[in-house]
Every structure is written in structure tokens, then in C-alpha cells.
Amino acid sequence: MSGMVAQGLKHRRRSIGAVVALLFTSVSMVGCFGRAQLPLAASTGANPQLPAPKQSLIPTVDIAPAIGWGRDEAPTPASGARVQAFARDLDHPRWLHVLPNGDVLVAESNAPERSRDSRGLRDWIMKLVMKRAGAGGKSADRITLLRDGDGDGVAEFRSLFLPQLNSPFGMALIGEWLYVANTDAVWRFEYRPGATQSAHPGTKIVDLPAGEINHHWTKNLIASPDGQRLYVTVGSNSNVAENGMQAERGRAAIWEIDLTSRKHRLFATGLRNPNGMAWEPSTCTLWTVVNERDELGSDLVPDYLTSVVDGGFYGWPYSYFGDHVDPRVQPARPDLVASALVPDYAVGTHTAPLGLAYAAGNAVLPSLGTGMFIAQHGSWNRRPRSGYRVIHVPFDNGRPSGEPRELLAGFVNADGNAHGRPVGVALDRRGALLVADDVGNAIWRVVAEPSLETGSEQLPSDSDLPSAMCTPPTTNER
């Protein structure tokens, strides 16, 4: 009898596998009709091309199946740079924070369980797509501390720093307090220099929008340079408000939290899914990267990097890139469309920018100069695929200036399978770039090739590294 049961289960698994394979084949065939007509460069820069939107009953789906890295494999760095594994064998590492003593905190996290994660055929398809992309596992719900004590660029020590969190993502240290953005709230934990675990039970600072849908679950945060406020990203609860605007209260926005009063306000709105944030110190301006809307064709809509204006509205869901109206959103709001700000710099359609880090100099690769590093997690709604890489956008006088340069690639192999997908980025204590790879379960460290004269890394000392010496604009609204 047990043999018959086993045969039955095996047959069922084969049947399900056949259905899934047929589903992706069918979706891919439909997606062939949605192939991009413009090169990716056309949707990059200060003035991207924005063709007429295209809609279809079944969305274009072209995602790189996740397979991970072999022990001797790694991404491909730009000429003049080299890459090595700072840490491996993590559990879906998503975000990074470098502590003053050089220790690195890693949020090992995945989407929380949701009571409404499948409400129809489309949602079921999307759930399969995300699983195929390597994002379908149970969340580890922890922050791990990594330490490179001997300075060789590899963390030889790791410790469970904070367990039993709720899909954690962003982190910020202010004085003796570590702030962590769970998917549903910002918490504060005591931090002591050199500690390898936090003994403090934690204090909730403010609740964040979550709930039974919680479409964009990742919540990032950054401290103001004066340490008085936190800025928190809260993505939308849908693609284009198909769940109704009531489900979007407090979402598609960057919050400002006053740490003294614990009161919050919406600092900027109309940002579909903002993630990485960074301060540009020469102008004291907050910048963010935003994942724009899907299902308007492979040539729309470009994701973007933008400065964040206090009180600014950036269009979502009613329009994109200023006054380009999304015909799917009803009722229309021409009054809001008229006020929508145009983002500063497009980074390509469907590239999924997540991590953002500012670097002056540049310590990672001197030829890059000053600018922003952006981790592009990779597309699912574009044919051919886009993203799956780390780029550098050059800055001059506090603004983007010039075309982006690819720093780290090779995450997708020649067969179209994803060894990894970059997420969070951060500069370590010596100025090297750390990249969290949630599919490869690794943290990569990128530096310039060793000097031919000394054979050592060409990185500045701690005292030479730039700092964000500015105070963000004040406001009377609290």
C-alpha cells in the first residue's frame, strides 16, 4: 500500500510540474508579443523615451530561474575591479548596515505569510513567478552580524544578532540605538560597540502599514544626519491601486518620523515602491530609487533614481514621469497629475532598483568618480530581461551627470538561469562595496584590483572616507 501511495504522490508531483511548465511556456509565448522595441538605454537617463502604453490580458513574464552559485563561482566585476565572497551560506540576505567598528549587519528576510496572497489566477501565477525567482521561501526573520577581524575581506565570524523579527529590512544606528524596520513596525534595540548580539528586548517606535495583502513588504529606513529623524520607505499595496485607494493609506510614500515625539508625517508621496535611500552631502539632499508600475509593455515604465522633495508628489498611481497618465487608474485625478514631479534620472524599464549607496571619490574603483551605486534586482515583466546587475551613476555638483556604468554583472548565465540577484549595497569601513545577493545567499565585496607596486588594496584610511556632513531641511509640520 505504501508503495502505491508513493507512486501516487510521485505521479501528482509530475502532473503539477507539467502544469507549471505548460503555464510558463504559455505565458512566455504570450510574452513574445510584448518584446521591447527600444534598447534599454532609451529608458535610461534624465530624458527617457516614453512610448505609448501597451496592455494585454496576460502580462509578459520572462524571469531568470534561480539556481544559485557554485563554490568557485562569482559575479563578473568591471575592468579594474575584483570581487570576492565576504560571506556565503546565508538565508536570503536582503539588506546591509555597516557599524562604526566595521561589523556588518545582514537582514536575512523574505516576504511574510499573508492571508490574501492568492485571490485569483493572476495572483497564483505571480506567486509561482516569485518562487521561480528564488523568493518563495519562509523568512529567516533575523539579523546576523558578520565580522572580518583580520581585514582580508572575508568575514570569519558570524553571530545571531537579532532573532524572531517580522520580515526585517532596513537598519540605522543612532548613538546607542539600532533602529530596525520590520514589515509592520519600526523597532529600537540597544547597541553597544563590539557586541555580537543584542540583549535588549526592543521597543516599538511606530506601526507601519502591513495587513492581509502587504503587497510591497520591504520597509527601508535611514537616519537624518543630525540623528533627530528617521525616513522610512513604504511601498504601495498593489501595482496600480487595483485593490482600491483605501488599501493605499500611508503607502507609496516616504515617511518622516520624529524620534522625540514618535510622530510621523508623509514626507513624499506618489512613489510606487521606494527602497534604497542615501544622502548626497554636498547639497544635503535625500535620494531614493523607485520601482515603477508593471504591465504597460516591455518599454514602460522606467524605474528611477530621484531626489526627494519635502511634500513632493511623484505621480503614482495616476501618472508616471510627470503628467503621463496611466489609463488603467479610475477615477482619474487630473488635479494630482498636474502637480506630479518628474523624477531626476531613469535607470531602465523593469530593472527593479533596490540598494542605493553614495560614494565620493571613488574608493571602489577610482575611475568611477563620485556617484551612486544601485543594485538592480532584475526584471520579470520585460523581454528581453533587464537589471540583474550593480551599476554606478556618476554625479557632478550634486546631480546625476552622464551614463551609468556597470560595476558587477554575470548574475545570469548563458542559459538564462540566475546564479544570484543583487539587493542591498553598502560601503564597508574601508570603502569597499558590499552587495547582498538573496538568490546566491552571499555577500559580495568589490574593490579595485591590487596595486602592482604594493600588491594590496587601494582603499583609503578611515579618516579619508567622506561623511554626510549636513542637516536636512527643517519643517514646521510635525
CSV table of C-alpha atoms in Angstrom, one decimal, residues 189-457:
chain,number,residue,atom,x,y,z
A,189,PHE,CA,17.2,48.0,20.1
A,190,GLU,CA,20.1,48.8,22.4
A,191,TYR,CA,23.6,48.6,20.7
A,192,ARG,CA,26.9,48.5,22.5
A,193,PRO,CA,30.1,48.8,20.4
A,194,GLY,CA,31.6,45.4,19.7
A,195,ALA,CA,28.6,43.5,20.9
A,196,THR,CA,27.8,40.3,18.9
A,197,GLN,CA,24.2,40.1,19.9
A,198,SER,CA,21.6,42.4,21.3
A,199,ALA,CA,20.3,41.6,24.7
A,200,HIS,CA,17.7,44.3,24.6
A,201,PRO,CA,14.1,43.1,24.0
A,202,GLY,CA,13.3,46.1,21.8
A,203,THR,CA,10.8,48.9,21.8
A,204,LYS,CA,8.3,49.6,19.1
A,205,ILE,CA,8.6,53.2,17.8
A,206,VAL,CA,5.8,53.3,15.3
A,207,ASP,CA,3.5,51.0,13.4
A,208,LEU,CA,3.8,50.7,9.6
A,209,PRO,CA,1.2,49.7,7.0
A,210,ALA,CA,1.1,45.9,6.6
A,211,GLY,CA,-2.1,43.9,6.8
A,212,GLU,CA,-3.5,40.9,5.0
A,213,ILE,CA,-2.3,42.0,1.5
A,214,ASN,CA,1.0,43.8,2.2
A,215,HIS,CA,2.0,43.8,-1.5
A,216,HIS,CA,5.3,45.6,-1.1
A,217,TRP,CA,6.5,44.3,2.2
A,218,THR,CA,10.1,45.7,2.3
A,219,LYS,CA,10.4,48.7,4.6
A,220,ASN,CA,13.7,50.6,4.5
A,221,LEU,CA,14.9,53.4,6.8
A,222,ILE,CA,17.7,56.0,7.0
A,223,ALA,CA,18.6,58.4,9.7
A,224,SER,CA,18.8,62.2,9.2
A,225,PRO,CA,22.4,63.3,9.5
A,226,ASP,CA,21.6,65.1,12.8
A,227,GLY,CA,20.1,61.9,14.2
A,228,GLN,CA,16.7,63.5,15.1
A,229,ARG,CA,14.6,61.8,12.5
A,230,LEU,CA,14.1,58.6,10.5
A,231,TYR,CA,12.9,58.4,6.9
A,232,VAL,CA,11.1,55.2,6.1
A,233,THR,CA,10.1,53.8,2.7
A,234,VAL,CA,6.6,52.2,2.4
A,235,GLY,CA,5.7,50.7,-1.0
A,236,SER,CA,2.3,50.5,-2.5
A,237,ASN,CA,-0.2,47.7,-1.7
A,238,SER,CA,-0.7,46.9,-5.4
A,239,ASN,CA,0.5,47.5,-8.9
A,240,VAL,CA,-1.8,50.5,-9.8
A,241,ALA,CA,-4.3,50.7,-6.9
A,242,GLU,CA,-6.4,47.7,-8.1
A,243,ASN,CA,-7.1,47.0,-4.5
A,244,GLY,CA,-8.7,50.5,-4.1
A,245,MET,CA,-7.1,53.6,-2.7
A,246,GLN,CA,-8.3,52.8,0.8
A,247,ALA,CA,-5.8,49.9,0.8
A,248,GLU,CA,-3.1,52.5,0.0
A,249,ARG,CA,-3.4,54.7,3.1
A,250,GLY,CA,0.1,55.7,4.2
A,251,ARG,CA,1.7,53.8,1.3
A,252,ALA,CA,3.6,54.6,-1.9
A,253,ALA,CA,5.4,57.1,0.3
A,254,ILE,CA,8.4,58.0,2.4
A,255,TRP,CA,7.6,58.7,6.0
A,256,GLU,CA,9.4,61.1,8.3
A,257,ILE,CA,9.4,60.0,12.0
A,258,ASP,CA,10.4,62.5,14.7
A,259,LEU,CA,12.2,60.4,17.2
A,260,THR,CA,11.5,62.6,20.2
A,261,SER,CA,7.7,62.7,19.8
A,262,ARG,CA,7.4,59.5,17.8
A,263,LYS,CA,5.0,61.2,15.5
A,264,HIS,CA,5.2,60.7,11.8
A,265,ARG,CA,4.1,62.5,8.6
A,266,LEU,CA,4.3,61.7,4.9
A,267,PHE,CA,7.5,63.4,3.6
A,268,ALA,CA,6.9,62.5,-0.1
A,269,THR,CA,4.1,60.6,-1.8
A,270,GLY,CA,3.3,59.0,-5.2
A,271,LEU,CA,6.4,56.8,-5.1
A,272,ARG,CA,5.2,53.3,-6.1
A,273,ASN,CA,7.8,51.3,-4.3
A,274,PRO,CA,10.8,53.3,-3.0
A,275,ASN,CA,13.6,51.2,-1.4
A,276,GLY,CA,17.2,52.3,-1.1
A,277,MET,CA,17.9,55.8,0.3
A,278,ALA,CA,21.1,57.9,0.5
A,279,TRP,CA,22.1,61.4,1.4
A,280,GLU,CA,24.0,63.5,-1.2
A,281,PRO,CA,26.2,65.5,1.2
A,282,SER,CA,27.2,68.5,-0.9
A,283,THR,CA,23.5,69.6,-1.3
A,284,CYS,CA,22.2,67.8,1.8
A,285,THR,CA,19.5,66.1,-0.3
A,286,LEU,CA,17.8,62.8,0.3
A,287,TRP,CA,17.7,60.5,-2.8
A,288,THR,CA,15.9,57.2,-3.4
A,289,VAL,CA,15.4,54.6,-6.0
A,290,VAL,CA,11.9,53.6,-7.0
A,291,ASN,CA,10.3,50.5,-8.7
A,292,GLU,CA,7.7,51.8,-11.1
A,293,ARG,CA,4.5,50.1,-12.3
A,294,ASP,CA,4.2,46.9,-14.4
A,295,GLU,CA,2.1,45.6,-17.3
A,296,LEU,CA,2.3,48.5,-19.7
A,297,GLY,CA,4.7,46.8,-22.0
A,298,SER,CA,8.4,46.0,-22.0
A,299,ASP,CA,9.3,49.6,-22.8
A,300,LEU,CA,7.3,51.1,-19.9
A,301,VAL,CA,7.7,52.3,-17.2
A,302,PRO,CA,11.3,53.2,-16.4
A,303,ASP,CA,12.3,52.7,-12.8
A,304,TYR,CA,14.2,55.7,-11.4
A,305,LEU,CA,16.6,57.5,-9.1
A,306,THR,CA,15.4,60.8,-7.8
A,307,SER,CA,16.0,63.5,-5.2
A,308,VAL,CA,13.1,63.6,-2.7
A,309,VAL,CA,11.3,66.9,-2.3
A,310,ASP,CA,9.6,67.6,1.0
A,311,GLY,CA,5.9,67.5,0.2
A,312,GLY,CA,6.5,66.3,-3.3
A,313,PHE,CA,4.1,64.0,-5.2
A,314,TYR,CA,5.6,61.7,-7.9
A,315,GLY,CA,2.5,60.6,-9.7
A,316,TRP,CA,1.6,57.1,-8.6
A,317,PRO,CA,-0.9,55.7,-9.3
A,318,TYR,CA,-2.4,58.3,-11.6
A,319,SER,CA,0.6,59.1,-13.8
A,320,TYR,CA,4.3,58.4,-14.3
A,321,PHE,CA,7.2,60.7,-15.2
A,322,GLY,CA,5.2,63.8,-14.5
A,323,ASP,CA,1.9,64.0,-16.5
A,324,HIS,CA,2.0,60.7,-18.4
A,325,VAL,CA,-1.4,59.4,-17.4
A,326,ASP,CA,-2.0,55.7,-16.6
A,327,PRO,CA,-5.2,54.8,-18.4
A,328,ARG,CA,-6.0,51.9,-16.1
A,329,VAL,CA,-6.5,54.0,-13.0
A,330,GLN,CA,-10.1,55.2,-12.5
A,331,PRO,CA,-11.4,57.6,-11.4
A,332,ALA,CA,-8.7,59.8,-12.9
A,333,ARG,CA,-7.2,62.7,-10.9
A,334,PRO,CA,-6.1,65.4,-13.3
A,335,ASP,CA,-5.5,67.8,-10.3
A,336,LEU,CA,-2.9,65.4,-8.9
A,337,VAL,CA,-1.4,64.7,-12.3
A,338,ALA,CA,-0.8,68.4,-12.8
A,339,SER,CA,1.3,68.5,-9.6
A,340,ALA,CA,3.3,65.3,-10.3
A,341,LEU,CA,7.1,65.8,-10.2
A,342,VAL,CA,9.3,64.4,-12.8
A,343,PRO,CA,12.0,62.0,-11.4
A,344,ASP,CA,15.6,63.1,-11.9
A,345,TYR,CA,17.1,60.0,-13.6
A,346,ALA,CA,15.6,56.9,-15.2
A,347,VAL,CA,17.5,53.6,-14.6
A,348,GLY,CA,15.8,51.4,-17.2
A,349,THR,CA,12.4,49.7,-17.5
A,350,HIS,CA,11.7,47.0,-15.0
A,351,THR,CA,15.3,46.8,-13.7
A,352,ALA,CA,14.0,46.7,-10.1
A,353,PRO,CA,16.5,49.0,-8.4
A,354,LEU,CA,16.7,48.2,-4.6
A,355,GLY,CA,20.0,49.0,-3.0
A,356,LEU,CA,21.4,52.6,-3.1
A,357,ALA,CA,24.7,53.9,-1.7
A,358,TYR,CA,26.5,57.2,-2.3
A,359,ALA,CA,30.3,57.2,-2.7
A,360,ALA,CA,32.6,60.2,-3.1
A,361,GLY,CA,36.0,59.5,-4.7
A,362,ASN,CA,35.6,56.6,-5.6
A,363,ALA,CA,37.2,54.1,-3.3
A,364,VAL,CA,35.7,51.0,-5.0
A,365,LEU,CA,37.0,51.9,-8.4
A,366,PRO,CA,38.7,55.3,-8.8
A,367,SER,CA,37.8,55.7,-12.4
A,368,LEU,CA,34.1,55.8,-11.5
A,369,GLY,CA,34.4,59.1,-9.6
A,370,THR,CA,31.6,60.4,-7.3
A,371,GLY,CA,28.2,58.9,-7.6
A,372,MET,CA,25.5,56.4,-6.6
A,373,PHE,CA,25.8,52.6,-6.6
A,374,ILE,CA,22.5,50.9,-7.4
A,375,ALA,CA,21.7,47.2,-7.2
A,376,GLN,CA,19.2,46.2,-9.8
A,377,HIS,CA,17.4,43.1,-8.7
A,378,GLY,CA,16.2,42.2,-12.2
A,379,SER,CA,13.0,42.2,-14.2
A,380,TRP,CA,10.1,39.8,-14.6
A,381,ASN,CA,7.9,41.9,-16.8
A,382,ARG,CA,10.3,42.7,-19.7
A,383,ARG,CA,11.5,40.8,-22.7
A,384,PRO,CA,14.5,40.7,-23.0
A,385,ARG,CA,15.3,40.8,-19.3
A,386,SER,CA,16.8,43.9,-17.7
A,387,GLY,CA,18.7,44.5,-14.4
A,388,TYR,CA,20.4,41.6,-12.6
A,389,ARG,CA,23.5,43.8,-12.1
A,390,VAL,CA,25.0,46.6,-10.0
A,391,ILE,CA,25.6,50.0,-11.7
A,392,HIS,CA,27.2,53.3,-10.8
A,393,VAL,CA,25.5,56.6,-11.8
A,394,PRO,CA,28.1,59.5,-11.9
A,395,PHE,CA,27.3,62.7,-10.0
A,396,ASP,CA,28.5,66.2,-10.5
A,397,ASN,CA,27.6,69.2,-8.4
A,398,GLY,CA,25.1,67.0,-6.5
A,399,ARG,CA,23.2,65.8,-9.6
A,400,PRO,CA,23.4,62.8,-12.0
A,401,SER,CA,25.7,63.5,-14.9
A,402,GLY,CA,26.3,61.0,-17.6
A,403,GLU,CA,25.5,57.4,-18.4
A,404,PRO,CA,25.5,54.7,-15.9
A,405,ARG,CA,28.4,52.2,-15.8
A,406,GLU,CA,28.1,48.5,-15.0
A,407,LEU,CA,30.2,47.5,-12.0
A,408,LEU,CA,29.0,44.0,-11.3
A,409,ALA,CA,27.3,41.6,-13.8
A,410,GLY,CA,27.2,37.9,-14.5
A,411,PHE,CA,24.3,37.1,-12.2
A,412,VAL,CA,22.5,35.4,-15.1
A,413,ASN,CA,24.4,32.7,-17.0
A,414,ALA,CA,24.3,31.9,-20.7
A,415,ASP,CA,21.5,29.5,-20.3
A,416,GLY,CA,19.3,32.2,-18.8
A,417,ASN,CA,19.4,31.0,-15.2
A,418,ALA,CA,20.1,33.3,-12.2
A,419,HIS,CA,23.1,32.4,-10.0
A,420,GLY,CA,22.2,35.4,-7.9
A,421,ARG,CA,20.2,38.7,-7.7
A,422,PRO,CA,21.7,41.8,-6.1
A,423,VAL,CA,19.6,43.6,-3.4
A,424,GLY,CA,21.2,45.8,-0.7
A,425,VAL,CA,24.5,47.7,-1.2
A,426,ALA,CA,26.7,49.4,1.4
A,427,LEU,CA,30.3,50.7,1.7
A,428,ASP,CA,32.3,48.9,4.3
A,429,ARG,CA,34.6,50.7,6.8
A,430,ARG,CA,37.5,50.8,4.2
A,431,GLY,CA,35.3,52.0,1.4
A,432,ALA,CA,34.8,48.7,-0.5
A,433,LEU,CA,31.3,47.9,-1.8
A,434,LEU,CA,29.3,45.1,-0.2
A,435,VAL,CA,26.5,43.6,-2.2
A,436,ALA,CA,23.7,41.4,-0.7
A,437,ASP,CA,22.7,38.6,-3.1
A,438,ASP,CA,19.4,37.0,-2.0
A,439,VAL,CA,19.4,34.2,-4.6
A,440,GLY,CA,23.1,33.4,-4.2
A,441,ASN,CA,22.8,33.6,-0.4
A,442,ALA,CA,26.0,35.5,-0.3
A,443,ILE,CA,27.5,38.9,0.4
A,444,TRP,CA,30.0,40.1,-2.3
A,445,ARG,CA,32.8,42.5,-1.7
A,446,VAL,CA,34.0,44.7,-4.6
A,447,VAL,CA,37.3,46.6,-4.6
A,448,ALA,CA,39.9,47.9,-7.1
A,449,GLU,CA,42.5,45.5,-8.3
A,450,PRO,CA,45.6,45.4,-6.0
A,451,SER,CA,48.3,47.9,-6.8
A,452,LEU,CA,51.1,46.4,-9.0
A,453,GLU,CA,53.6,48.1,-6.7
A,454,THR,CA,52.3,47.0,-3.3
A,455,GLY,CA,50.0,44.1,-4.2
A,456,SER,CA,47.5,45.4,-1.7
A,457,GLU,CA,44.0,47.0,-1.9
